[in-house]
């Protein structure tokens, strides 16, 4: 795995550097990069095909292995890197969710401590693993956090893909492992890649579930042993805990369902004592995962006794339409729908005879159980964000569909007395289907790619060469702040509604984008009420007194927008269960509140920078 990861990182680095030396047209205004993406995908798939052929023929195993590693990592690199070659931003730019992710990476680039992405004097609530590693990559390369986001995201997905391939190759035939990994990787890129730190887990999840089932279900002649698989499962859950809490919850739930099923089967066959072994293994998995999780969760857990959780922590207050229905992709009229339908048939048909089918089937069943629980939780005012598990379901069913296609092809060949023409047709259909879906991935990601070109980056540039937005003034805002408060940026607390400023510059913030992304220890609602109260102050003295009486570290700098009635902040309020779940409102500060020697006011484009002395 370590060697494969190094190869993948090298392939991604070479590819991304090569893409960057040419002045490409924007993806949303030209088909040039789309065409070159297709060429690169064909080359990558050809390498994977060569690897499968060599493995089946038993020839040049080292060449086959290297071809598979380069092929799958190259596929990731070209599928994401080429469409984004003319922009410095990753999928979805710095809009909506990508704003706080970029802010988190900027924070972890500025410090190796597990600090909150926004607030002063608080540990991180969101698992910092992926972002912490990215920060070290940025430090190594001498890049800003926002600038390293794109190459690091693509490289981490390439690494995850080859690690998944290595894991698959230890669980099933090596040639079949290459095919399964190719399908898992393509589906993940299409449906999960905008959220890269969760996508790496999606890539690893199918083989990890097969590994977990091997650890927990040890019938007949496979009893005993399995402790290596137990360790591996615990490490995967620990990795999930350090990367993405929701996928930790789902994966732990699926593994628990596996343990209960394994225990039930063991009890039925050998009595109640037989349940001890799978439950003991489950406890061992949980203990290993917990120890790994503590590497990022310890600061937050230590802070809990001394902080209040009131008025914050609304991360699960979101119920879009997909979260209110069960996902049934196998009935979609598309290539993915057909693959998922084939996977569903295979999971049901092979449930009694294939451990792979059992593991992936339990994983898919767990998605549906989680979805039903999430819908039930709406009755008590929250959700389990089940809509975010749709990529997981698609990858599980799609992977099963690949196994189903291989089995169906084998049965068809046997039924026709191994007719070589039937074999050739099956290979051609499989290869053309893979190519058809591969070249559709950029089209599927087209909205996210377009935003990467239309958002203004940290250098104040729009990659589509059109006039940039207000973020083009962020550099001058930064200069204005440093002129009043020289020194490290993480020593200054900034209150602004233009929170993407914090995505590009590592200042501390007084208030997060919305309560859904805020640290539960930060008391988001109370801070919002305090801001509204400050705006009602009758004089500079009253404002300063109110700020000094705040239970939190007060802002050192305000970055306002200038309005007709004063200086404005456009803030957010949670209005769940409504969809959309956020309501925007404006707080206006009278200009006279800052007409005082204790404040300096600087106008920068559409912004007003007010620094307190």
Coordinates of C-alpha atoms in Angstrom, one line a residue:
X1 CA 0.0 0.0 0.0
X2 CA 2.8 2.4 0.9
X3 CA 4.6 1.8 -2.4
X4 CA 1.3 2.0 -4.4
X5 CA 0.5 5.3 -2.6
X6 CA 3.9 6.7 -3.6
X7 CA 3.4 5.7 -7.2
X8 CA -0.1 7.3 -7.2
X9 CA 1.2 10.5 -5.7
X10 CA 4.0 10.7 -8.3
X11 CA 1.5 10.1 -11.2
X12 CA -0.8 12.8 -9.8
X13 CA 2.1 15.2 -9.3
X14 CA 3.5 14.7 -12.8
X15 CA 0.1 14.9 -14.4
X16 CA -1.0 18.1 -12.6
X17 CA 2.3 19.8 -13.3
X18 CA 2.1 18.8 -16.9
X19 CA -1.5 20.2 -17.2
X20 CA -0.4 23.5 -15.5
X21 CA 2.3 24.4 -18.0
X22 CA -0.2 25.1 -20.8
X23 CA -2.6 28.0 -21.0
X24 CA -5.8 26.0 -21.5
X25 CA -9.2 27.6 -22.3
X26 CA -11.8 27.5 -19.6
X27 CA -13.8 24.2 -19.5
X28 CA -17.2 26.1 -19.5
X29 CA -16.4 27.9 -22.7
X30 CA -14.5 25.4 -24.7
X31 CA -14.5 21.6 -25.4
X32 CA -10.7 21.4 -25.7
X33 CA -10.0 20.1 -22.2
X34 CA -13.0 17.8 -22.4
X35 CA -11.5 16.2 -25.5
X36 CA -8.1 15.8 -23.9
X37 CA -9.7 14.3 -20.8
X38 CA -11.3 11.6 -23.0
X39 CA -7.9 10.9 -24.6
X40 CA -6.3 10.5 -21.2
X41 CA -9.1 8.3 -19.9
X42 CA -8.7 6.0 -22.9
X43 CA -4.9 5.7 -22.2
X44 CA -5.6 5.0 -18.4
X45 CA -8.3 2.4 -19.2
X46 CA -5.9 0.8 -21.8
X47 CA -3.3 0.4 -19.0
X48 CA -5.9 -1.2 -16.8
X49 CA -6.9 -3.5 -19.6
X50 CA -3.3 -4.5 -20.2
X51 CA -2.9 -5.2 -16.5
X52 CA -6.0 -7.5 -16.5
X53 CA -4.7 -9.3 -19.6
X54 CA -1.3 -9.9 -18.1
X55 CA -2.7 -11.1 -14.8
X56 CA -5.1 -13.5 -16.5
X57 CA -2.3 -14.8 -18.7
X58 CA 0.1 -15.1 -15.7
X59 CA 2.7 -13.0 -17.4
X60 CA 4.9 -10.2 -16.0
X61 CA 3.2 -9.8 -12.7
X62 CA 5.3 -6.7 -11.7
X63 CA 4.5 -5.0 -15.0
X64 CA 0.8 -5.8 -14.5
X65 CA 0.9 -4.5 -11.0
X66 CA 2.6 -1.2 -12.0
X67 CA 0.3 -0.8 -15.0
X68 CA -2.7 -1.1 -12.7
X69 CA -1.4 1.4 -10.2
X70 CA -0.5 3.9 -12.9
X71 CA -3.7 3.3 -14.8
X72 CA -6.1 3.9 -11.9
X73 CA -4.2 6.8 -10.4
X74 CA -3.8 8.3 -13.9
X75 CA -7.5 7.9 -14.5
X76 CA -8.3 10.0 -11.4
X77 CA -5.7 12.6 -12.3
X78 CA -6.9 13.1 -15.9
X79 CA -10.6 12.9 -15.1
X80 CA -10.4 15.7 -12.5
X81 CA -7.1 17.4 -13.3
X82 CA -7.7 18.1 -17.0
X83 CA -11.1 19.7 -16.8
X84 CA -9.8 21.9 -13.9
X85 CA -6.4 22.6 -15.6
X86 CA -7.2 26.3 -16.3
X87 CA -8.3 27.1 -12.8
X88 CA -6.6 27.2 -9.4
X89 CA -9.8 26.1 -7.7
X90 CA -11.2 22.7 -7.1
X91 CA -14.7 21.5 -7.9
X92 CA -17.4 23.9 -6.7
X93 CA -14.8 26.7 -6.2
X94 CA -15.2 28.3 -2.8
X95 CA -19.0 28.4 -2.9
X96 CA -21.3 27.1 -0.1
X97 CA -19.9 23.9 1.5
X98 CA -16.5 24.3 -0.3
X99 CA -16.1 27.6 1.4
X100 CA -15.7 26.2 4.9
X101 CA -13.6 23.2 3.6
X102 CA -11.2 25.7 2.1
X103 CA -11.2 27.7 5.3
X104 CA -10.4 24.5 7.2
X105 CA -7.5 23.7 5.0
X106 CA -6.2 27.3 5.2
X107 CA -6.3 27.0 9.0
X108 CA -4.5 23.7 9.0
X109 CA -1.9 25.2 6.7
X110 CA -1.3 28.1 9.1
X111 CA -1.0 25.8 12.1
X112 CA -0.3 22.2 13.0
X113 CA -2.4 22.5 16.1
X114 CA -5.9 20.9 15.9
X115 CA -7.6 24.4 16.2
X116 CA -11.1 25.3 15.1
X117 CA -11.2 26.5 11.5
X118 CA -12.9 29.8 12.5
X119 CA -13.1 30.5 16.2
X120 CA -10.4 31.6 18.6
X121 CA -9.4 29.4 21.6
X122 CA -11.4 26.4 20.5
X123 CA -10.3 22.9 19.3
X124 CA -11.6 21.6 16.0
X125 CA -15.0 19.9 16.1
X126 CA -14.8 18.6 12.5
X127 CA -12.3 15.7 12.2
X128 CA -9.1 17.3 11.0
X129 CA -7.3 14.3 9.5
X130 CA -7.6 15.0 5.8
X131 CA -7.1 18.8 6.3
X132 CA -4.2 18.4 8.7
X133 CA -2.3 16.2 6.2
X134 CA -3.2 18.7 3.5
X135 CA -1.7 21.5 5.6
X136 CA 1.5 19.7 5.9
X137 CA 1.6 19.2 2.1
X138 CA 1.0 22.9 1.6
X139 CA 3.8 23.7 4.0
X140 CA 6.1 21.3 2.2
X141 CA 5.3 22.8 -1.2
X142 CA 5.3 26.4 0.1
X143 CA 1.7 27.0 -1.1
X144 CA -1.3 28.7 0.6
X145 CA -4.1 26.5 1.9
X146 CA -6.6 27.5 -0.8
X147 CA -4.0 27.0 -3.5
X148 CA -3.1 23.5 -2.5
X149 CA -6.7 22.4 -2.2
X150 CA -7.1 21.3 -5.8
X151 CA -3.8 19.4 -6.3
X152 CA -4.1 17.8 -2.8
X153 CA -7.7 16.7 -3.3
X154 CA -6.9 15.1 -6.7
X155 CA -3.7 13.4 -5.4
X156 CA -5.5 12.1 -2.3
X157 CA -8.2 10.6 -4.4
X158 CA -5.5 9.0 -6.6
X159 CA -3.8 7.6 -3.6
X160 CA -7.1 6.2 -2.1
X161 CA -7.9 4.5 -5.4
X162 CA -4.6 2.6 -5.5
X163 CA -4.8 1.7 -1.8
X164 CA -8.3 0.4 -2.6
X165 CA -6.8 -1.7 -5.4
X166 CA -4.2 -3.2 -3.2
X167 CA -6.8 -4.1 -0.6
X168 CA -9.1 -5.6 -3.2
X169 CA -6.2 -7.7 -4.5
X170 CA -5.7 -9.3 -1.1
X171 CA -9.4 -10.2 -1.0
X172 CA -10.2 -11.4 -4.5
X173 CA -8.4 -12.4 -7.7
X174 CA -6.0 -9.8 -8.8
X175 CA -7.6 -9.3 -12.3
X176 CA -11.0 -9.0 -10.8
X177 CA -9.6 -6.5 -8.2
X178 CA -8.5 -4.2 -11.1
X179 CA -11.9 -4.3 -12.7
X180 CA -13.7 -3.7 -9.3
X181 CA -11.4 -0.8 -8.4
X182 CA -11.9 0.8 -11.8
X183 CA -15.7 0.8 -11.3
X184 CA -15.5 2.0 -7.7
X185 CA -13.1 4.8 -8.7
X186 CA -15.2 6.0 -11.7
X187 CA -18.4 6.0 -9.6
X188 CA -16.8 7.8 -6.7
X189 CA -15.4 10.5 -9.0
X190 CA -18.8 11.0 -10.6
X191 CA -20.9 11.2 -7.4
X192 CA -18.6 11.9 -4.4
X193 CA -15.5 13.8 -5.6
X194 CA -16.7 17.4 -4.8
X195 CA -16.2 16.4 -1.1
X196 CA -12.7 14.9 -1.4
X197 CA -12.2 14.0 2.2
X198 CA -15.3 11.8 2.3
X199 CA -14.7 10.5 -1.3
X200 CA -11.4 8.8 -0.2
X201 CA -13.5 6.8 2.3
X202 CA -16.1 5.9 -0.4
X203 CA -13.4 4.4 -2.5
X204 CA -12.2 2.2 0.4
X205 CA -15.6 1.3 1.7
X206 CA -16.5 -1.7 -0.6
X207 CA -13.3 -3.7 0.1
X208 CA -13.3 -2.6 3.8
X209 CA -16.8 -4.1 4.2
X210 CA -15.7 -7.4 2.6
X211 CA -12.7 -7.3 5.0
X212 CA -15.0 -6.6 8.0
X213 CA -17.3 -9.5 7.0
X214 CA -14.3 -11.8 6.8
X215 CA -13.4 -10.7 10.4
X216 CA -16.9 -11.2 11.9
X217 CA -18.4 -14.1 10.0
X218 CA -16.2 -17.2 10.4
X219 CA -18.4 -20.3 9.6
X220 CA -17.3 -23.9 9.2
X221 CA -13.8 -24.2 7.9
X222 CA -12.9 -20.5 8.2
X223 CA -13.3 -20.4 12.0
X224 CA -10.4 -19.1 14.0
X225 CA -8.0 -16.6 12.6
X226 CA -9.4 -13.4 11.1
X227 CA -7.7 -11.1 13.6
X228 CA -5.7 -9.5 10.8
X229 CA -9.0 -8.6 9.2
X230 CA -10.3 -7.4 12.6
X231 CA -7.3 -5.1 12.9
X232 CA -7.7 -3.8 9.3
X233 CA -11.4 -3.1 9.9
X234 CA -10.6 -1.2 13.1
X235 CA -8.0 0.9 11.3
X236 CA -10.5 1.7 8.5
X237 CA -13.1 2.9 11.0
X238 CA -10.4 4.9 12.8
X239 CA -9.5 6.5 9.5
X240 CA -13.1 7.4 9.0
X241 CA -13.3 8.9 12.4
X242 CA -10.3 11.2 11.6
X243 CA -11.7 12.2 8.2
X244 CA -15.6 12.3 8.3
X245 CA -17.9 11.7 11.2
X246 CA -21.0 10.8 9.2
X247 CA -19.2 8.1 7.3
X248 CA -17.8 6.8 10.5
X249 CA -21.3 6.6 11.9
X250 CA -22.6 4.7 8.8
X251 CA -19.6 2.4 8.6
X252 CA -19.8 1.6 12.3
X253 CA -23.5 0.9 11.9
X254 CA -22.9 -1.4 9.0
X255 CA -20.2 -3.3 10.8
X256 CA -22.4 -3.6 13.8
X257 CA -25.2 -5.0 11.6
X258 CA -22.7 -7.5 10.3
X259 CA -21.7 -8.6 13.8
X260 CA -25.3 -9.1 14.8
X261 CA -26.1 -11.1 11.7
X262 CA -22.9 -13.2 12.2
X263 CA -23.8 -13.7 15.9
X264 CA -27.3 -14.8 14.9
X265 CA -26.1 -17.3 12.4
X266 CA -23.6 -18.7 14.9
X267 CA -26.2 -19.0 17.6
X268 CA -28.5 -20.8 15.3
X269 CA -25.8 -23.3 14.2
X270 CA -23.9 -23.8 17.5
X271 CA -25.9 -22.3 20.4
X272 CA -25.7 -19.1 22.4
X273 CA -22.0 -19.4 23.3
X274 CA -21.1 -19.1 19.6
X275 CA -22.2 -15.4 19.7
X276 CA -19.2 -14.5 21.9
X277 CA -16.6 -14.7 19.0
X278 CA -18.2 -12.1 16.6
X279 CA -19.2 -9.8 19.5
X280 CA -15.6 -10.0 20.9
X281 CA -14.3 -9.1 17.5
X282 CA -16.7 -6.2 17.3
X283 CA -15.4 -4.9 20.6
X284 CA -11.9 -5.2 19.3
X285 CA -12.7 -3.3 16.2
X286 CA -14.4 -0.5 18.2
X287 CA -11.4 -0.3 20.5
X288 CA -8.9 0.0 17.7
X289 CA -11.0 2.6 15.9
X290 CA -11.4 4.5 19.1
X291 CA -7.7 4.7 19.7
X292 CA -7.1 6.0 16.2
X293 CA -10.0 8.5 16.5
X294 CA -8.4 10.0 19.7
X295 CA -5.5 11.3 17.5
X296 CA -7.8 14.1 16.3
X297 CA -10.7 14.0 18.8
X298 CA -8.8 14.4 22.0
X299 CA -8.6 18.2 22.1
X300 CA -12.4 18.5 21.5
X301 CA -13.2 15.9 24.2
X302 CA -11.0 17.6 26.7
X303 CA -12.7 20.9 26.0
X304 CA -16.2 19.6 26.5
X305 CA -16.4 19.9 30.4
X306 CA -15.5 23.6 30.3
X307 CA -17.7 24.8 27.5
X308 CA -21.4 25.1 26.9
X309 CA -23.1 23.5 24.0
X310 CA -26.2 25.8 24.1
X311 CA -27.4 27.5 21.0
X312 CA -25.2 25.7 18.4
X313 CA -24.5 22.4 16.8
X314 CA -27.1 22.3 14.0
X315 CA -25.1 20.2 11.6
X316 CA -27.8 17.7 11.2
X317 CA -30.6 20.2 10.6
X318 CA -30.9 19.6 6.9
X319 CA -33.6 17.7 5.0
X320 CA -33.5 18.2 1.2
X321 CA -36.0 16.2 -0.9
X322 CA -33.6 13.3 -1.5
X323 CA -33.4 12.8 2.3
X324 CA -37.2 12.3 2.5
X325 CA -37.3 9.3 0.1
X326 CA -35.4 6.0 -0.2
X327 CA -32.8 6.0 -3.0
X328 CA -33.6 3.4 -5.7
X329 CA -30.9 4.0 -8.4
X330 CA -31.5 0.6 -9.9
X331 CA -34.6 1.9 -11.6
X332 CA -33.0 5.0 -13.2
X333 CA -32.9 4.9 -17.0
X334 CA -29.2 5.3 -17.3
X335 CA -26.0 3.3 -17.6
X336 CA -25.4 3.6 -13.8
X337 CA -29.0 2.5 -13.2
X338 CA -28.5 -0.6 -15.4
X339 CA -25.3 -1.4 -13.5
X340 CA -27.0 -0.9 -10.1
X341 CA -29.9 -3.1 -11.3
X342 CA -27.4 -5.9 -12.3
X343 CA -25.7 -5.4 -8.9
X344 CA -29.0 -5.7 -7.1
X345 CA -29.8 -9.0 -8.9
X346 CA -26.4 -10.3 -8.2
X347 CA -26.5 -9.4 -4.5
X348 CA -29.8 -11.2 -4.1
X349 CA -28.9 -14.2 -6.3
X350 CA -25.5 -14.8 -4.7
X351 CA -26.5 -13.9 -1.1
X352 CA -26.3 -17.5 0.0
X353 CA -23.1 -18.5 -1.7
X354 CA -20.8 -15.4 -2.0
X355 CA -19.1 -13.7 0.9
X356 CA -18.6 -10.7 -1.3
X357 CA -22.3 -10.5 -2.1
X358 CA -23.1 -10.9 1.6
X359 CA -20.7 -8.1 2.7
X360 CA -21.8 -5.6 0.0
X361 CA -25.5 -6.6 0.5
X362 CA -25.3 -5.8 4.2
X363 CA -23.6 -2.5 3.3
X364 CA -26.4 -1.6 0.9
X365 CA -29.1 -2.8 3.4
X366 CA -27.4 -0.6 6.1
X367 CA -27.8 2.5 3.8
X368 CA -31.5 1.8 3.6
X369 CA -31.8 1.2 7.4
X370 CA -29.9 4.4 8.0
X371 CA -32.2 6.3 5.7
X372 CA -35.3 5.1 7.4
X373 CA -33.8 6.0 10.8
X374 CA -32.9 9.5 9.5
X375 CA -36.5 10.0 8.3
X376 CA -37.8 8.8 11.7
X377 CA -35.5 11.2 13.5
X378 CA -37.3 14.1 11.8
X379 CA -40.0 13.6 14.3
X380 CA -37.7 14.7 17.1
X381 CA -36.3 17.7 15.2
X382 CA -33.2 16.4 13.6
X383 CA -31.9 14.0 10.8
X384 CA -29.1 11.6 10.2
X385 CA -28.2 13.3 6.8
X386 CA -29.0 10.1 4.9
X387 CA -29.0 11.9 1.6
X388 CA -25.2 12.1 1.8
X389 CA -25.1 8.3 1.7
X390 CA -26.4 8.1 -1.9
X391 CA -22.8 8.0 -3.3
X392 CA -22.1 5.1 -0.9
X393 CA -25.1 3.2 -2.2
X394 CA -24.2 3.9 -5.8
X395 CA -20.7 2.6 -5.3
X396 CA -21.8 -0.5 -3.4
X397 CA -24.4 -1.4 -6.0
X398 CA -22.1 -0.5 -8.9
X399 CA -19.3 -2.6 -7.6
X400 CA -21.8 -5.5 -7.2
X401 CA -22.9 -4.8 -10.7
X402 CA -19.3 -5.4 -12.0
X403 CA -19.2 -8.7 -10.2
X404 CA -22.6 -9.5 -11.6
X405 CA -21.5 -8.7 -15.1
X406 CA -18.4 -10.9 -14.7
X407 CA -20.5 -13.8 -13.4
X408 CA -23.1 -13.4 -16.1
X409 CA -20.4 -13.4 -18.7
X410 CA -18.8 -16.5 -17.3
X411 CA -22.2 -18.3 -17.3
X412 CA -22.9 -17.2 -20.8
X413 CA -19.5 -18.4 -22.1
X414 CA -20.0 -21.8 -20.4
X415 CA -23.5 -22.1 -21.8
X416 CA -22.2 -21.6 -25.3
X417 CA -19.3 -24.1 -24.8
X418 CA -16.8 -21.3 -24.4
X419 CA -17.5 -19.8 -27.8
X420 CA -14.6 -17.3 -28.4
X421 CA -17.0 -14.9 -30.3
X422 CA -19.2 -14.7 -27.2
X423 CA -16.2 -14.0 -25.0
X424 CA -15.0 -11.3 -27.4
X425 CA -18.5 -9.7 -27.5
X426 CA -18.7 -9.7 -23.6
X427 CA -15.2 -8.1 -23.4
X428 CA -16.1 -5.5 -26.0
X429 CA -19.4 -4.6 -24.3
X430 CA -17.7 -4.3 -20.9
X431 CA -14.9 -2.1 -22.2
X432 CA -17.3 0.1 -24.2
X433 CA -19.5 0.4 -21.2
X434 CA -16.6 1.4 -19.0
X435 CA -15.5 4.0 -21.6
X436 CA -19.0 5.4 -22.0
X437 CA -19.4 6.0 -18.3
X438 CA -15.8 7.3 -17.9
X439 CA -16.2 10.0 -20.5
X440 CA -19.5 11.0 -18.9
X441 CA -17.9 11.9 -15.6
X442 CA -16.8 15.4 -16.6
X443 CA -20.3 16.0 -18.0
X444 CA -21.8 14.9 -14.7
X445 CA -19.5 17.2 -12.8
X446 CA -20.1 20.1 -15.2
X447 CA -21.9 22.4 -12.7
X448 CA -19.2 21.9 -10.1
X449 CA -16.4 22.5 -12.7
X450 CA -18.2 25.6 -14.0
X451 CA -18.3 27.1 -10.5
X452 CA -14.5 26.5 -10.2
X453 CA -14.1 28.8 -13.2
X454 CA -16.6 31.4 -12.2
X455 CA -15.6 31.9 -8.6
X456 CA -12.8 34.4 -7.8
X457 CA -9.7 32.7 -6.4
X458 CA -7.3 33.9 -3.7
X459 CA -5.3 35.9 -6.3
X460 CA -8.4 37.9 -7.2
X461 CA -8.7 36.1 -10.6
X462 CA -11.7 34.4 -12.3
X463 CA -10.4 31.5 -14.4
X464 CA -12.9 32.1 -17.2
X465 CA -11.2 35.5 -17.8
X466 CA -14.4 37.4 -16.9
X467 CA -14.5 40.3 -14.4
X468 CA -13.9 38.9 -10.9
X469 CA -16.3 39.3 -8.0
X470 CA -15.8 41.2 -4.7
X471 CA -13.3 38.6 -3.6
X472 CA -10.8 40.3 -5.9
X473 CA -10.5 43.0 -3.2
X474 CA -9.6 40.5 -0.5
X475 CA -5.9 41.1 -1.0
X476 CA -6.3 44.8 -0.3
X477 CA -8.5 44.1 2.6
X478 CA -5.7 41.9 4.0
X479 CA -3.2 44.8 3.5
X480 CA -5.5 47.2 5.3
X481 CA -5.8 44.9 8.3
X482 CA -2.1 44.2 8.4
X483 CA -1.4 48.0 8.3
X484 CA -3.4 48.4 11.4
X485 CA -2.6 45.1 13.1
X486 CA 0.9 43.9 12.0
X487 CA 1.9 40.4 13.0
X488 CA 0.6 36.9 12.5
X489 CA -2.9 36.8 11.0
X490 CA -4.0 34.2 13.6
X491 CA -3.6 36.8 16.3
X492 CA -6.5 38.9 14.8
X493 CA -10.2 38.1 15.2
X494 CA -12.3 39.4 12.2
X495 CA -16.1 39.8 12.2
X496 CA -17.4 39.6 8.6
X497 CA -20.3 38.3 6.7
X498 CA -18.0 37.7 3.7
X499 CA -16.6 34.6 5.3
X500 CA -14.8 33.4 2.1
X501 CA -12.2 36.0 3.1
X502 CA -11.3 33.5 5.9
X503 CA -10.9 30.8 3.3
X504 CA -8.1 32.7 1.7
X505 CA -6.5 34.4 4.7
X506 CA -6.0 32.6 8.0
X507 CA -7.5 35.2 10.3
X508 CA -9.6 34.0 13.2
X509 CA -13.3 34.7 12.8
X510 CA -15.9 35.9 15.3
X511 CA -18.8 34.1 13.6
X512 CA -19.0 31.2 11.1
X513 CA -20.8 31.1 7.8
X514 CA -23.9 29.3 9.3
X515 CA -24.7 27.4 12.5
X516 CA -24.5 24.2 10.5
X517 CA -20.7 24.6 10.1
X518 CA -20.1 26.2 13.4
X519 CA -18.3 24.5 16.3
X520 CA -20.9 23.5 18.9
X521 CA -18.7 25.0 21.6
X522 CA -18.8 28.4 19.9
X523 CA -22.5 29.2 20.9
X524 CA -23.5 30.4 17.5
X525 CA -26.9 31.8 18.4
X526 CA -25.6 33.7 21.4
X527 CA -22.9 35.3 19.2
X528 CA -25.5 36.3 16.6
X529 CA -27.6 37.9 19.4
X530 CA -24.6 39.8 20.7
X531 CA -23.8 41.1 17.2
X532 CA -27.4 42.4 16.9
X533 CA -27.1 44.0 20.3
X534 CA -23.8 45.7 19.4
X535 CA -25.4 47.2 16.3
X536 CA -28.0 48.9 18.6
X537 CA -25.4 50.6 20.7
X538 CA -25.9 54.4 21.1
X539 CA -22.3 55.5 21.1
X540 CA -18.7 54.3 20.5
X541 CA -18.3 54.0 24.3
X542 CA -21.4 51.8 24.6
X543 CA -20.2 49.6 21.7
X544 CA -16.8 49.1 23.2
X545 CA -18.2 48.4 26.6
X546 CA -20.6 45.8 25.1
X547 CA -17.7 44.1 23.2
X548 CA -15.5 44.0 26.3
X549 CA -18.3 42.4 28.3
X550 CA -18.6 39.6 25.7
X551 CA -17.8 36.1 27.1
X552 CA -15.8 35.5 23.9
X553 CA -12.8 37.1 22.5
X554 CA -14.2 40.2 20.8
X555 CA -13.5 41.2 17.2
X556 CA -10.3 43.1 16.5
X557 CA -11.5 44.0 13.0
X558 CA -14.8 44.4 11.3
X559 CA -15.1 43.9 7.5
X560 CA -18.4 45.4 6.5
X561 CA -20.3 46.1 3.3
X562 CA -21.3 49.8 3.0
X563 CA -25.0 50.4 2.9
X564 CA -27.3 53.5 2.6
X565 CA -28.1 53.3 6.3
X566 CA -24.6 52.3 7.6
X567 CA -22.2 49.4 7.7
X568 CA -23.9 46.1 7.1
X569 CA -23.4 42.4 7.9
X570 CA -25.5 39.8 6.2
X571 CA -25.8 36.9 8.6
X572 CA -27.5 33.5 8.7
X573 CA -30.1 31.8 10.9
X574 CA -31.1 28.2 11.1
X575 CA -34.8 27.8 10.0
X576 CA -35.0 24.0 9.9
X577 CA -37.2 22.1 9.2
X578 CA -37.7 24.5 6.2
X579 CA -35.9 23.7 3.0
X580 CA -33.7 25.8 2.4
X581 CA -32.7 25.5 6.0
X582 CA -31.0 28.9 6.2
X583 CA -32.6 32.4 6.4
X584 CA -30.4 35.4 5.6
X585 CA -30.9 38.7 7.5
X586 CA -29.0 42.0 7.7
X587 CA -27.5 43.7 10.8
X588 CA -26.7 47.4 10.3
X589 CA -24.2 49.4 12.3
X590 CA -24.5 53.1 12.3
X591 CA -21.4 54.8 10.9
X592 CA -21.2 57.1 13.9
X593 CA -20.4 54.1 16.2
X594 CA -16.9 54.0 14.7
X595 CA -16.3 57.8 14.6
X596 CA -13.9 57.6 17.4
X597 CA -10.0 57.6 17.8
X598 CA -10.2 54.0 19.1
X599 CA -11.3 52.9 15.6
X600 CA -9.7 53.3 12.2
X601 CA -11.9 53.1 9.1
X602 CA -10.6 52.2 5.6
X603 CA -12.7 51.8 2.5
X604 CA -11.6 49.0 0.1
X605 CA -13.8 48.6 -2.9
X606 CA -17.2 47.4 -1.7
X607 CA -15.8 46.7 1.8
X608 CA -15.3 48.9 4.9
X609 CA -12.5 47.7 7.1
X610 CA -12.8 48.9 10.7
X611 CA -9.9 48.1 13.1
X612 CA -10.1 48.6 16.8
X613 CA -7.0 50.1 18.4

